[in-house]
Amino acid sequence: MRTNLPVPERALAVGAHPDDIEFGCGATLAKWAEAGCKIALLVCTDGSKGTWDATTDPAELVVTRRAEQRAAARALHPDAEVVLLGWHDGELESGLRQRWEVAAWIRRLRPEVMLGHDPWKRYRLHPDHRNAGWLVTDGIVAARDPLFFPELDAPPHRPSTLLLFEADEADHVEEVTGYGDAKLAALLEHRSQHRSTMGIFSAPSGADEALHPDVVEFRRGVGDELAAHGALAGCAAGEAFHRIEGL
Amino acid sequence: MRTNLPVPERALAVGAHPDDIEFGCGATLAKWAEAGCKIALLVCTDGSKGTWDATTDPAELVVTRRAEQRAAARALHPDAEVVLLGWHDGELESGLRQRWEVAAWIRRLRPEVMLGHDPWKRYRLHPDHRNAGWLVTDGIVAARDPLFFPELDAPPHRPSTLLLFEADEADHVEEVTGYGDAKLAALLEHRSQHRSTMGIFSAPSGADEALHPDVVEFRRGVGDELAAHGALAGCAAGEAFHRIEGL
Amino acid sequence: MRTNLPVPERALAVGAHPDDIEFGCGATLAKWAEAGCKIALLVCTDGSKGTWDATTDPAELVVTRRAEQRAAARALHPDAEVVLLGWHDGELESGLRQRWEVAAWIRRLRPEVMLGHDPWKRYRLHPDHRNAGWLVTDGIVAARDPLFFPELDAPPHRPSTLLLFEADEADHVEEVTGYGDAKLAALLEHRSQHRSTMGIFSAPSGADEALHPDVVEFRRGVGDELAAHGALAGCAAGEAFHRIEGL
Amino acid sequence: MRTNLPVPERALAVGAHPDDIEFGCGATLAKWAEAGCKIALLVCTDGSKGTWDATTDPAELVVTRRAEQRAAARALHPDAEVVLLGWHDGELESGLRQRWEVAAWIRRLRPEVMLGHDPWKRYRLHPDHRNAGWLVTDGIVAARDPLFFPELDAPPHRPSTLLLFEADEADHVEEVTGYGDAKLAALLEHRSQHRSTMGIFSAPSGADEALHPDVVEFRRGVGDELAAHGALAGCAAGEAFHRIEGL
Amino acid sequence: MRTNLPVPERALAVGAHPDDIEFGCGATLAKWAEAGCKIALLVCTDGSKGTWDATTDPAELVVTRRAEQRAAARALHPDAEVVLLGWHDGELESGLRQRWEVAAWIRRLRPEVMLGHDPWKRYRLHPDHRNAGWLVTDGIVAARDPLFFPELDAPPHRPSTLLLFEADEADHVEEVTGYGDAKLAALLEHRSQHRSTMGIFSAPSGADEALHPDVVEFRRGVGDELAAHGALAGCAAGEAFHRIEGL
Amino acid sequence: MRTNLPVPERALAVGAHPDDIEFGCGATLAKWAEAGCKIALLVCTDGSKGTWDATTDPAELVVTRRAEQRAAARALHPDAEVVLLGWHDGELESGLRQRWEVAAWIRRLRPEVMLGHDPWKRYRLHPDHRNAGWLVTDGIVAARDPLFFPELDAPPHRPSTLLLFEADEADHVEEVTGYGDAKLAALLEHRSQHRSTMGIFSAPSGADEALHPDVVEFRRGVGDELAAHGALAGCAAGEAFHRIEGL
């Protein structure tokens, strides 16, 4: 098990839906950002299917989730950048048209480290996660070689390291002791997902939120996972990845 | 190794071709149906490539295989329901258009348990199996969330458990002692496949079929696999799966 | 030049963007609805590209345009039904996946008369109009024949007449004398489009809107087109179509 | 208006569904075949949606329609060749994958003259007709140039003339006086389509069929169209086309 | 018939294959360039199928045709810019992926006037011409509205006029008296196409080329077409277009 | 670990780019060819992105790489056959259109053994490798069953064994002691890739190439991998594969 990359200058995380990045690597991003890294979150879909309430207006849900995603990014770090690609939730594809768009953003944002869903993860159901994973691997290849995109001004860019969360085979841990609160705070900003994803029913906003029993329970779950991942590398709290270098 | 789900009220198995479901989970379906479960078999392709005889008329082969599939389902249980999607054999795709159709059937049939090909299975050649597997995983996601399909009357439906046969990593066994005969009888109904898939040449229909040496040999092969799968969980006969819950 | 269909019981108009239906056949819908016809407006895209202001948040623009489209439909008739498919503006495709969705709505809404963009119109630039046109012609074929969609409960439905607006070759006029105001009122509800589509800059809402010089000018343009179309059939005001029967 | 090509050695007609070729150019094919031309009929779809009876088994309908198509071709001429591509009725696409298959058949059959649906025909609803038309135009381009298909043994082939039936702009007529009966006989072989396409209800097979009032009426309609097309070129009976040369 | 746009500052012509632009509007481009317009030629495909000689190496043919295209552009004007998109000849598609690339070039090159194939042209066989036409119309829509391409730095750009050559319905002529020689010189630079497209067999390079009887014949053909198009507007030589404004 | 198939009569290796086959199984092909096997190399893409030099003309790079690939095949064996499919580098897809083309070549070349990229390989970034892998598995299925491709003359062909290089789970080794030099010689023929793929900067052609320190280092790397793969089966030098039989 390898641990703790040097803090990169710029890091770009790619997630399928609003909140996926925070679940996968929120504490790592918070840690790096505090240490001076410029972090960016690129969210592929608009989150428009993310509710159990059939009466929800999907367009209004999208507006809500964009605001939540921006607030969540600020909870990781005030200077976090957010890019919202806005593809339809539940229908994400990883064809050439989508790949080009992700690659163009890689060329614009020029991250040393990228983070994303592991597309080789077995037995995880959601096709959007799988396709968001392919968009990272395939987007890096298109971003790095100079003869792609002659129509763009942006020069090619080759990240040095890729960290895949939800890893089929974890071999790297970032220690995040002390950054669990930032991760939790970011996750809680996704209030529209409290019920369906976090098991939090009717928690109040504001100071009392932290005391609500569902929030307490959710915090325990997040903490348990950080502890379990950290234990892989003998540390108190961690986020586990599969790490690929020599991109 | 986990074993034996509670018998569900309704189960839906999805296979790439006529006969794939019987190979993958025929005994389990027979066991559940006998215990009162309403079973349904959804077959993605029309089986039109399933012959070694180049002079076969593919349209007539399709008619034959539909009849065989219905007879095979009856051999599992007289009340088994059969849905034949009829896509071209050998060209199954798992895009949005196909996914919607599988999801619509999930909403109509409302199974508690679904069964299908494991799309993560390594080193199995046929692309139709892989794509039929993706249609189950991706179809469940589309069936379960209410904001998919506003044009349909059918309310969303979330199965509780998915069992994947041909599993890359089996972790669940259904004991099927006593149901091997039903599985075998169902398989033998696919007479057009005797030669190419089952190694049975010129076996007669009717009472003497069981005595034909090729049938005896095929029965032994099926029995050996049930025994091997059963042994994973310490029982005489079983069918092994990868099990996913919390869909 | 043929004129004036009998008022249908149910009519369904399909447009590429919010406001296209009102431009193409708003007065006809208003006339029919007043005479007891149940009218429905199906809008293919979300209108998310419909602005000249690069700082607009596209998700908020979508919410605005949905509200505008509903208000515009009410301006045609209080009981008008609105269906918003929400595909991405500027990227509308007319493949099988989209066709199925339009056909499912035709089966649900069961119109006698359908109205839509003429896909054969030459020299009209926007691909969304062309594709919205194909979705009507192709969707009707899929809706009418019973062996499409075995997964749906909805029985097949065959409209009797199709009226294509923006016609390459107009051969039918609906007289709409007296319904120009309803058409204009509906169009003006699309306030986000005042500037880019209607040439109306900073008109106030409310009673004074009608007096604003840009609105006066826009009203004149709409009136001129109604007069020109009406003249094709010798009436004071009309909307012209290509009419197809025997669907 | 041009008339009467020299009788070609080989002619290939391409239709969307079983019966489309007979409607479009059946008498011309019968005339040429009698004069020694080798005629071939290539039918793109399987005709599986071609019924108004929702209880029809689509696979059995396909078997029926293939037999009908073969009988109809024999009614044109005993040596007519039939190629049945078998794509799904109602879902015909004209992408590269389909184009390659049509082009491969052009290279195999090597016709001097090709006949097909006019893809530029305005106001004809069925997308399969439009796409079958594109497959002819685009398939010819792929068949004729030698650097397409390096994987095939078949050498390139360039037909000399293309005749498009259902023409948006007819400029060529084949006189078919005396061949209307062959066309009618071929059409009547499509018995599964009597009701939905030909307005013939419960006509008996055999000698009495011709006396059935619906058949009499249908014959009159076919004859009227032959007369109308013939009149374009001043002859008693004709089939009209748009003609393209210099392929 | 309208004539003679004001000379634009920048013009961009889009063609399917090397030489299509010269055939369609070469003299117009030469005239404008001489008057100070910055002209650019964007060629969609690589021309790799453009030979009747089955032994040609397609990769070497591509290199040849790129050089020929550059020389041809220089023959129109020494400062002409050439963009070669390099898609496969004979397989050009006009989907979103291709549209984005054309639109990105429109944003980069910022032409006031665009020129391209008329996609509505009836009875022209080659699918690449049709699709190159759609790429111009659809690319303009994507280039002009600001909310397309948030990943690009390039600001939106709206050309003022589109001229479509090979027009289904010509309504505009550019007088090109005196520019036929430039058009001819540009066409003759496509030496690999002399045989298959221009009917020129074994003409020598250099000074004697002009005297070769096939070249004389080809020049006469080009001149006849310029004269015919010019005659539409009462001038000695012209190139005819369909003109669209208010893009 | 299984070892050493009997030398096949014909073997076909499929690679994503020029040089991938040599890296994956060059020594095995050299060994078999020396023993009388007819070897063929099918390369999916044109290698047009394979440079770090943004000023490279991609069309000229393609010509170079085709020549290099042919020279590399000759270095494996003078009679090696090379098929260059020429799809765009970096955009390889594994849809039906591509699958048909690979399957047609399998039917033409009729190999007993096929070799290709393991599409199940985890954590290898390049999408072209993944898709080239799927084209082999899926192409075999289409090549082997007789009812695919009725338009082709080529009879079906079923290889007996598939060896996947870059294996996710190696279970077979070919001993290649003595064939490392042939593999190295073949790889070095890809001179355009010396810098970007092999870490060889400015090595001279000819006799002195072998002495250049970068070449020495590259040879050491190739040798180390042959030794490591050989060690899996207890031999001095090997190439490791996942082996699938019973295709």
Coordinates of N, CA, C and O in Angstrom, one line a residue, chain C residues 96-214:
Chain C
L96 N -33.8 6.4 -32.8 CA -34.8 5.5 -32.3 C -35.2 5.8 -30.8 O -36.4 5.8 -30.5
R97 N -34.2 6.2 -30.0 CA -34.5 6.5 -28.6 C -35.4 7.6 -28.5 O -36.3 7.6 -27.7
Q98 N -35.2 8.7 -29.3 CA -36.1 9.8 -29.2 C -37.5 9.5 -29.8 O -38.5 9.9 -29.3
R99 N -37.5 8.8 -30.9 CA -38.7 8.5 -31.6 C -39.6 7.7 -30.7 O -40.8 7.9 -30.7
W100 N -39.1 6.7 -30.0 CA -39.9 5.9 -29.1 C -40.6 6.8 -28.0 O -41.8 6.6 -27.7
E101 N -39.9 7.8 -27.5 CA -40.5 8.7 -26.5 C -41.6 9.5 -27.1 O -42.7 9.6 -26.5
V102 N -41.4 10.1 -28.2 CA -42.5 10.8 -28.9 C -43.7 9.9 -29.2 O -44.9 10.3 -28.9
A103 N -43.4 8.7 -29.7 CA -44.5 7.8 -30.0 C -45.3 7.4 -28.7 O -46.5 7.3 -28.8
A104 N -44.6 7.2 -27.6 CA -45.3 6.9 -26.4 C -46.2 8.0 -26.0 O -47.4 7.7 -25.5
W105 N -45.8 9.2 -26.2 CA -46.7 10.4 -25.9 C -47.9 10.4 -26.8 O -49.0 10.7 -26.4
I106 N -47.7 10.1 -28.1 CA -48.8 10.1 -29.0 C -49.8 9.0 -28.6 O -51.0 9.2 -28.6
R107 N -49.3 7.9 -28.1 CA -50.3 6.8 -27.6 C -51.0 7.3 -26.4 O -52.1 6.9 -26.2
R108 N -50.3 8.0 -25.5 CA -51.0 8.5 -24.3 C -52.0 9.6 -24.6 O -53.1 9.6 -24.0
L109 N -51.7 10.5 -25.5 CA -52.5 11.7 -25.6 C -53.6 11.5 -26.7 O -54.6 12.2 -26.7
R110 N -53.3 10.5 -27.7 CA -54.3 10.1 -28.6 C -55.0 11.2 -29.4 O -56.2 11.4 -29.5
P111 N -54.1 12.1 -30.1 CA -54.7 13.2 -30.8 C -55.3 12.7 -32.2 O -54.7 11.8 -32.8
E112 N -56.3 13.4 -32.6 CA -56.8 13.2 -34.0 C -56.0 13.9 -35.0 O -55.7 13.5 -36.1
V113 N -55.5 15.1 -34.6 CA -54.7 15.9 -35.5 C -53.4 16.2 -34.8 O -53.3 16.5 -33.6
M114 N -52.3 16.0 -35.5 CA -51.0 16.4 -35.0 C -50.5 17.6 -35.9 O -50.8 17.7 -37.0
L115 N -49.6 18.4 -35.2 CA -49.0 19.5 -35.9 C -47.5 19.5 -35.5 O -47.2 19.2 -34.4
G116 N -46.7 19.9 -36.5 CA -45.3 19.9 -36.2 C -44.5 20.6 -37.3 O -45.0 21.0 -38.3
H117 N -43.2 20.7 -37.1 CA -42.3 21.3 -38.1 C -42.2 20.5 -39.3 O -42.2 19.3 -39.3
D118 N -42.2 21.1 -40.5 CA -42.0 20.4 -41.7 C -40.5 20.0 -41.9 O -39.7 20.9 -42.1
P119 N -40.2 18.7 -41.8 CA -38.8 18.3 -41.9 C -38.2 18.5 -43.3 O -37.0 18.4 -43.5
W120 N -39.1 18.6 -44.3 CA -38.6 18.8 -45.7 C -38.4 20.2 -46.0 O -38.1 20.5 -47.2
K121 N -38.7 21.1 -45.1 CA -38.5 22.6 -45.4 C -37.0 22.8 -45.8 O -36.1 22.5 -45.0
R122 N -36.9 23.4 -46.9 CA -35.5 23.8 -47.4 C -35.1 25.1 -46.8 O -35.9 26.0 -46.6
Y123 N -33.8 25.2 -46.6 CA -33.1 26.5 -46.3 C -33.6 27.1 -45.0 O -33.5 28.3 -44.8
R124 N -34.0 26.3 -44.1 CA -34.2 26.7 -42.7 C -33.0 26.0 -41.9 O -32.9 24.8 -41.9
L125 N -32.2 26.9 -41.2 CA -31.0 26.4 -40.8 C -31.0 25.5 -39.6 O -30.2 24.5 -39.5
H126 N -31.8 25.7 -38.6 CA -31.6 25.0 -37.3 C -31.9 23.5 -37.3 O -33.0 23.1 -37.7
P127 N -30.9 22.7 -37.0 CA -31.1 21.3 -37.0 C -32.2 20.8 -36.0 O -32.8 19.7 -36.3
D128 N -32.4 21.5 -34.9 CA -33.4 21.1 -34.0 C -34.8 21.1 -34.7 O -35.7 20.2 -34.4
H129 N -35.1 22.1 -35.5 CA -36.4 22.1 -36.2 C -36.5 20.9 -37.1 O -37.6 20.3 -37.2
R130 N -35.5 20.6 -37.9 CA -35.5 19.5 -38.8 C -35.7 18.2 -38.0 O -36.6 17.4 -38.4
N131 N -35.0 18.0 -36.9 CA -35.1 16.8 -36.2 C -36.5 16.7 -35.5 O -37.0 15.6 -35.4
A132 N -37.0 17.8 -35.0 CA -38.3 17.8 -34.4 C -39.3 17.4 -35.4 O -40.3 16.7 -35.1
G133 N -39.1 17.8 -36.6 CA -40.0 17.4 -37.7 C -40.0 15.9 -37.9 O -41.0 15.2 -38.0
W134 N -38.8 15.3 -38.0 CA -38.7 13.9 -38.2 C -39.3 13.1 -37.1 O -39.9 12.0 -37.2
L135 N -39.2 13.7 -35.9 CA -39.7 12.9 -34.7 C -41.3 12.8 -34.8 O -41.8 11.8 -34.4
V136 N -41.9 13.8 -35.4 CA -43.4 13.7 -35.6 C -43.7 12.7 -36.7 O -44.5 11.8 -36.5
T137 N -43.1 12.8 -37.8 CA -43.4 11.8 -38.9 C -43.1 10.4 -38.5 O -43.9 9.5 -38.6
D138 N -41.9 10.2 -37.9 CA -41.5 8.9 -37.6 C -42.2 8.4 -36.3 O -42.5 7.2 -36.2
G139 N -42.5 9.3 -35.4 CA -43.2 8.9 -34.2 C -44.6 8.4 -34.5 O -45.2 7.5 -33.9
I140 N -45.3 9.0 -35.5 CA -46.6 8.6 -35.9 C -46.6 7.2 -36.4 O -47.5 6.4 -36.0
V141 N -45.6 6.8 -37.2 CA -45.5 5.5 -37.7 C -45.4 4.5 -36.6 O -46.0 3.4 -36.5
A142 N -44.6 4.8 -35.6 CA -44.3 3.9 -34.5 C -45.6 3.8 -33.5 O -45.8 2.8 -32.9
A143 N -46.3 4.9 -33.4 CA -47.5 5.0 -32.5 C -48.7 4.2 -33.1 O -49.5 3.6 -32.4
R144 N -48.7 4.1 -34.4 CA -50.0 3.7 -35.0 C -50.1 2.2 -35.2 O -51.1 1.6 -35.3
D145 N -48.9 1.5 -35.3 CA -48.9 0.0 -35.6 C -48.8 -0.8 -34.4 O -48.0 -0.5 -33.5
P146 N -49.7 -1.8 -34.2 CA -49.8 -2.4 -32.9 C -48.6 -3.2 -32.4 O -48.5 -3.4 -31.2
L147 N -47.7 -3.7 -33.3 CA -46.6 -4.5 -32.9 C -45.4 -3.7 -32.4 O -44.4 -4.3 -31.9
F148 N -45.5 -2.4 -32.5 CA -44.4 -1.6 -31.8 C -44.8 -1.6 -30.3 O -45.9 -1.7 -29.9
F149 N -43.7 -1.6 -29.5 CA -43.9 -1.3 -28.0 C -44.7 -2.4 -27.3 O -45.6 -2.1 -26.5
P150 N -44.4 -3.7 -27.4 CA -45.1 -4.7 -26.6 C -44.9 -4.4 -25.1 O -45.7 -4.9 -24.3
E151 N -43.9 -3.7 -24.7 CA -43.7 -3.4 -23.3 C -44.7 -2.4 -22.7 O -44.7 -2.2 -21.5
L152 N -45.4 -1.7 -23.6 CA -46.3 -0.6 -23.1 C -47.7 -1.1 -23.0 O -48.2 -2.0 -23.7
D153 N -48.4 -0.6 -22.0 CA -49.8 -0.9 -21.9 C -50.6 -0.1 -22.9 O -51.7 -0.5 -23.4
A154 N -50.1 1.0 -23.3 CA -50.9 1.9 -24.2 C -51.2 1.3 -25.6 O -50.2 0.9 -26.2
P155 N -52.4 1.2 -25.9 CA -52.8 0.7 -27.2 C -52.3 1.6 -28.4 O -52.0 2.8 -28.1
P156 N -52.1 1.1 -29.6 CA -51.7 1.9 -30.7 C -52.7 3.0 -31.0 O -53.9 2.9 -30.6
H157 N -52.2 4.1 -31.6 CA -53.1 5.2 -31.9 C -52.6 5.8 -33.2 O -51.5 6.1 -33.5
R158 N -53.6 6.0 -34.1 CA -53.4 6.5 -35.4 C -54.1 7.9 -35.6 O -55.3 7.9 -35.7
P159 N -53.3 9.0 -35.6 CA -54.0 10.3 -35.9 C -54.6 10.2 -37.3 O -54.1 9.5 -38.1
S160 N -55.5 11.1 -37.5 CA -56.1 11.1 -38.9 C -55.4 12.1 -39.8 O -55.3 11.9 -41.0
T161 N -54.8 13.2 -39.2 CA -54.3 14.3 -40.1 C -53.0 14.8 -39.4 O -53.0 14.9 -38.2
L162 N -52.1 15.2 -40.3 CA -50.9 15.8 -39.8 C -50.7 17.2 -40.6 O -50.8 17.2 -41.8
L163 N -50.6 18.2 -39.8 CA -50.4 19.6 -40.4 C -48.9 20.0 -40.1 O -48.6 20.1 -38.9
L164 N -48.2 20.3 -41.1 CA -46.8 20.7 -40.9 C -46.7 22.2 -41.1 O -47.0 22.7 -42.2
F165 N -46.2 22.9 -40.1 CA -46.0 24.3 -40.2 C -44.5 24.6 -40.7 O -43.8 23.7 -40.8
E166 N -44.2 25.8 -41.0 CA -43.0 26.2 -41.7 C -42.9 25.3 -42.9 O -41.9 24.7 -43.2
A167 N -44.0 25.2 -43.7 CA -44.1 24.2 -44.7 C -43.3 24.6 -46.0 O -43.3 25.7 -46.4
D168 N -42.6 23.5 -46.5 CA -41.9 23.7 -47.8 C -42.9 24.0 -48.9 O -42.6 24.7 -49.8
E169 N -44.0 23.4 -48.8 CA -45.1 23.6 -49.8 C -46.4 23.6 -49.1 O -47.0 22.6 -48.8
A170 N -46.9 24.8 -48.8 CA -48.2 24.9 -48.1 C -49.3 24.6 -49.0 O -49.4 25.0 -50.2
D171 N -50.3 23.8 -48.5 CA -51.5 23.5 -49.3 C -52.7 23.5 -48.4 O -53.8 23.0 -48.8
H172 N -52.6 24.0 -47.2 CA -53.8 24.1 -46.3 C -53.6 25.3 -45.4 O -52.6 25.6 -45.0
V173 N -54.8 26.0 -45.2 CA -54.8 27.2 -44.4 C -55.9 27.0 -43.3 O -57.0 26.6 -43.7
E174 N -55.6 27.3 -42.1 CA -56.6 27.4 -41.1 C -56.9 28.9 -40.9 O -56.0 29.7 -40.6
E175 N -58.1 29.3 -41.1 CA -58.5 30.7 -40.9 C -58.4 30.9 -39.4 O -59.0 30.2 -38.6
V176 N -57.8 32.0 -39.0 CA -57.6 32.3 -37.5 C -58.0 33.7 -37.2 O -57.6 34.3 -36.2
T177 N -58.9 34.3 -38.0 CA -59.4 35.7 -37.8 C -59.9 35.7 -36.3 O -60.7 34.9 -35.9
G178 N -59.4 36.7 -35.6 CA -59.9 36.8 -34.2 C -59.0 36.1 -33.2 O -59.1 36.2 -32.0
Y179 N -58.0 35.3 -33.7 CA -57.2 34.5 -32.7 C -55.7 35.0 -32.7 O -54.9 34.4 -32.1
G180 N -55.5 36.1 -33.5 CA -54.1 36.6 -33.5 C -53.7 37.2 -32.1 O -52.5 37.0 -31.7
D181 N -54.6 37.7 -31.4 CA -54.3 38.2 -30.0 C -53.8 37.1 -29.1 O -52.9 37.2 -28.3
A182 N -54.5 35.9 -29.2 CA -54.1 34.8 -28.3 C -52.7 34.4 -28.7 O -51.9 34.1 -27.9
K183 N -52.5 34.3 -30.0 CA -51.1 33.9 -30.5 C -50.1 34.9 -30.0 O -49.0 34.5 -29.4
L184 N -50.4 36.2 -30.1 CA -49.4 37.2 -29.7 C -49.2 37.1 -28.2 O -48.1 37.2 -27.7
A185 N -50.3 37.0 -27.4 CA -50.2 36.9 -26.0 C -49.3 35.7 -25.6 O -48.5 35.8 -24.7
A186 N -49.5 34.6 -26.2 CA -48.7 33.4 -25.9 C -47.3 33.7 -26.2 O -46.4 33.4 -25.4
L187 N -47.0 34.2 -27.4 CA -45.6 34.5 -27.7 C -44.9 35.4 -26.7 O -43.8 35.3 -26.3
L188 N -45.7 36.5 -26.3 CA -45.1 37.4 -25.4 C -44.8 36.8 -24.0 O -43.9 37.4 -23.3
E189 N -45.4 35.7 -23.7 CA -45.1 35.1 -22.4 C -43.6 34.6 -22.4 O -43.1 34.3 -21.3
H190 N -43.1 34.3 -23.6 CA -41.7 33.9 -23.6 C -40.7 35.1 -23.5 O -40.0 35.4 -24.4
R191 N -40.8 35.7 -22.3 CA -40.0 36.9 -22.1 C -38.5 36.8 -22.3 O -37.8 37.7 -22.7
S192 N -38.0 35.6 -21.9 CA -36.6 35.4 -22.1 C -36.1 35.5 -23.6 O -35.0 35.6 -23.9
Q193 N -37.1 35.3 -24.5 CA -36.8 35.4 -25.9 C -37.1 36.7 -26.5 O -36.9 36.8 -27.8
H194 N -37.6 37.6 -25.7 CA -38.0 38.9 -26.3 C -36.9 39.5 -27.1 O -37.1 40.0 -28.3
R195 N -35.7 39.5 -26.5 CA -34.6 40.2 -27.2 C -34.0 39.4 -28.4 O -33.9 39.9 -29.5
S196 N -33.7 38.1 -28.2 CA -33.0 37.4 -29.2 C -34.0 37.0 -30.4 O -33.5 36.9 -31.5
T197 N -35.2 36.7 -30.1 CA -36.1 36.2 -31.2 C -37.1 37.2 -31.6 O -37.6 37.1 -32.8
M198 N -37.5 38.1 -30.8 CA -38.7 39.0 -31.1 C -38.3 40.5 -31.3 O -39.2 41.3 -31.6
G199 N -37.0 40.8 -31.1 CA -36.6 42.2 -31.3 C -37.2 43.1 -30.3 O -37.4 44.3 -30.6
I200 N -37.5 42.6 -29.1 CA -38.2 43.5 -28.1 C -37.2 43.7 -27.0 O -36.7 42.8 -26.3
F201 N -36.8 45.0 -26.8 CA -35.8 45.3 -25.8 C -36.4 46.1 -24.6 O -37.1 47.0 -24.9
S202 N -36.2 45.6 -23.4 CA -36.7 46.3 -22.2 C -38.2 46.7 -22.2 O -38.5 47.8 -21.7
A203 N -39.0 45.8 -22.7 CA -40.5 46.1 -22.5 C -40.9 45.8 -21.1 O -40.5 44.8 -20.6
P204 N -41.7 46.7 -20.5 CA -42.2 46.4 -19.2 C -43.2 45.3 -19.2 O -43.9 45.1 -20.2
S205 N -43.3 44.6 -18.1 CA -44.4 43.6 -17.9 C -45.7 44.4 -17.7 O -45.6 45.6 -17.3
G206 N -46.8 43.8 -17.8 CA -48.1 44.4 -17.4 C -48.7 45.2 -18.5 O -48.4 45.1 -19.7
A207 N -49.6 46.1 -18.1 CA -50.5 46.8 -19.0 C -49.7 47.7 -20.0 O -50.2 47.8 -21.2
D208 N -48.6 48.2 -19.6 CA -47.9 49.1 -20.6 C -47.1 48.3 -21.6 O -46.6 48.9 -22.6
E209 N -47.0 47.0 -21.5 CA -46.2 46.3 -22.4 C -46.7 46.5 -23.8 O -45.9 46.7 -24.8
A210 N -48.0 46.5 -24.0 CA -48.5 46.5 -25.3 C -48.2 47.8 -26.1 O -48.2 47.9 -27.3
L211 N -47.8 48.9 -25.3 CA -47.6 50.2 -25.9 C -46.1 50.4 -26.2 O -45.8 51.3 -26.9
H212 N -45.3 49.5 -25.7 CA -43.8 49.6 -26.0 C -43.6 49.5 -27.5 O -44.1 48.6 -28.2
P213 N -42.8 50.4 -28.1 CA -42.6 50.4 -29.5 C -42.1 49.1 -30.1 O -42.6 48.7 -31.2
D214 N -41.2 48.4 -29.4 CA -40.8 47.2 -29.9 C -41.9 46.1 -30.0 O -42.0 45.3 -30.9

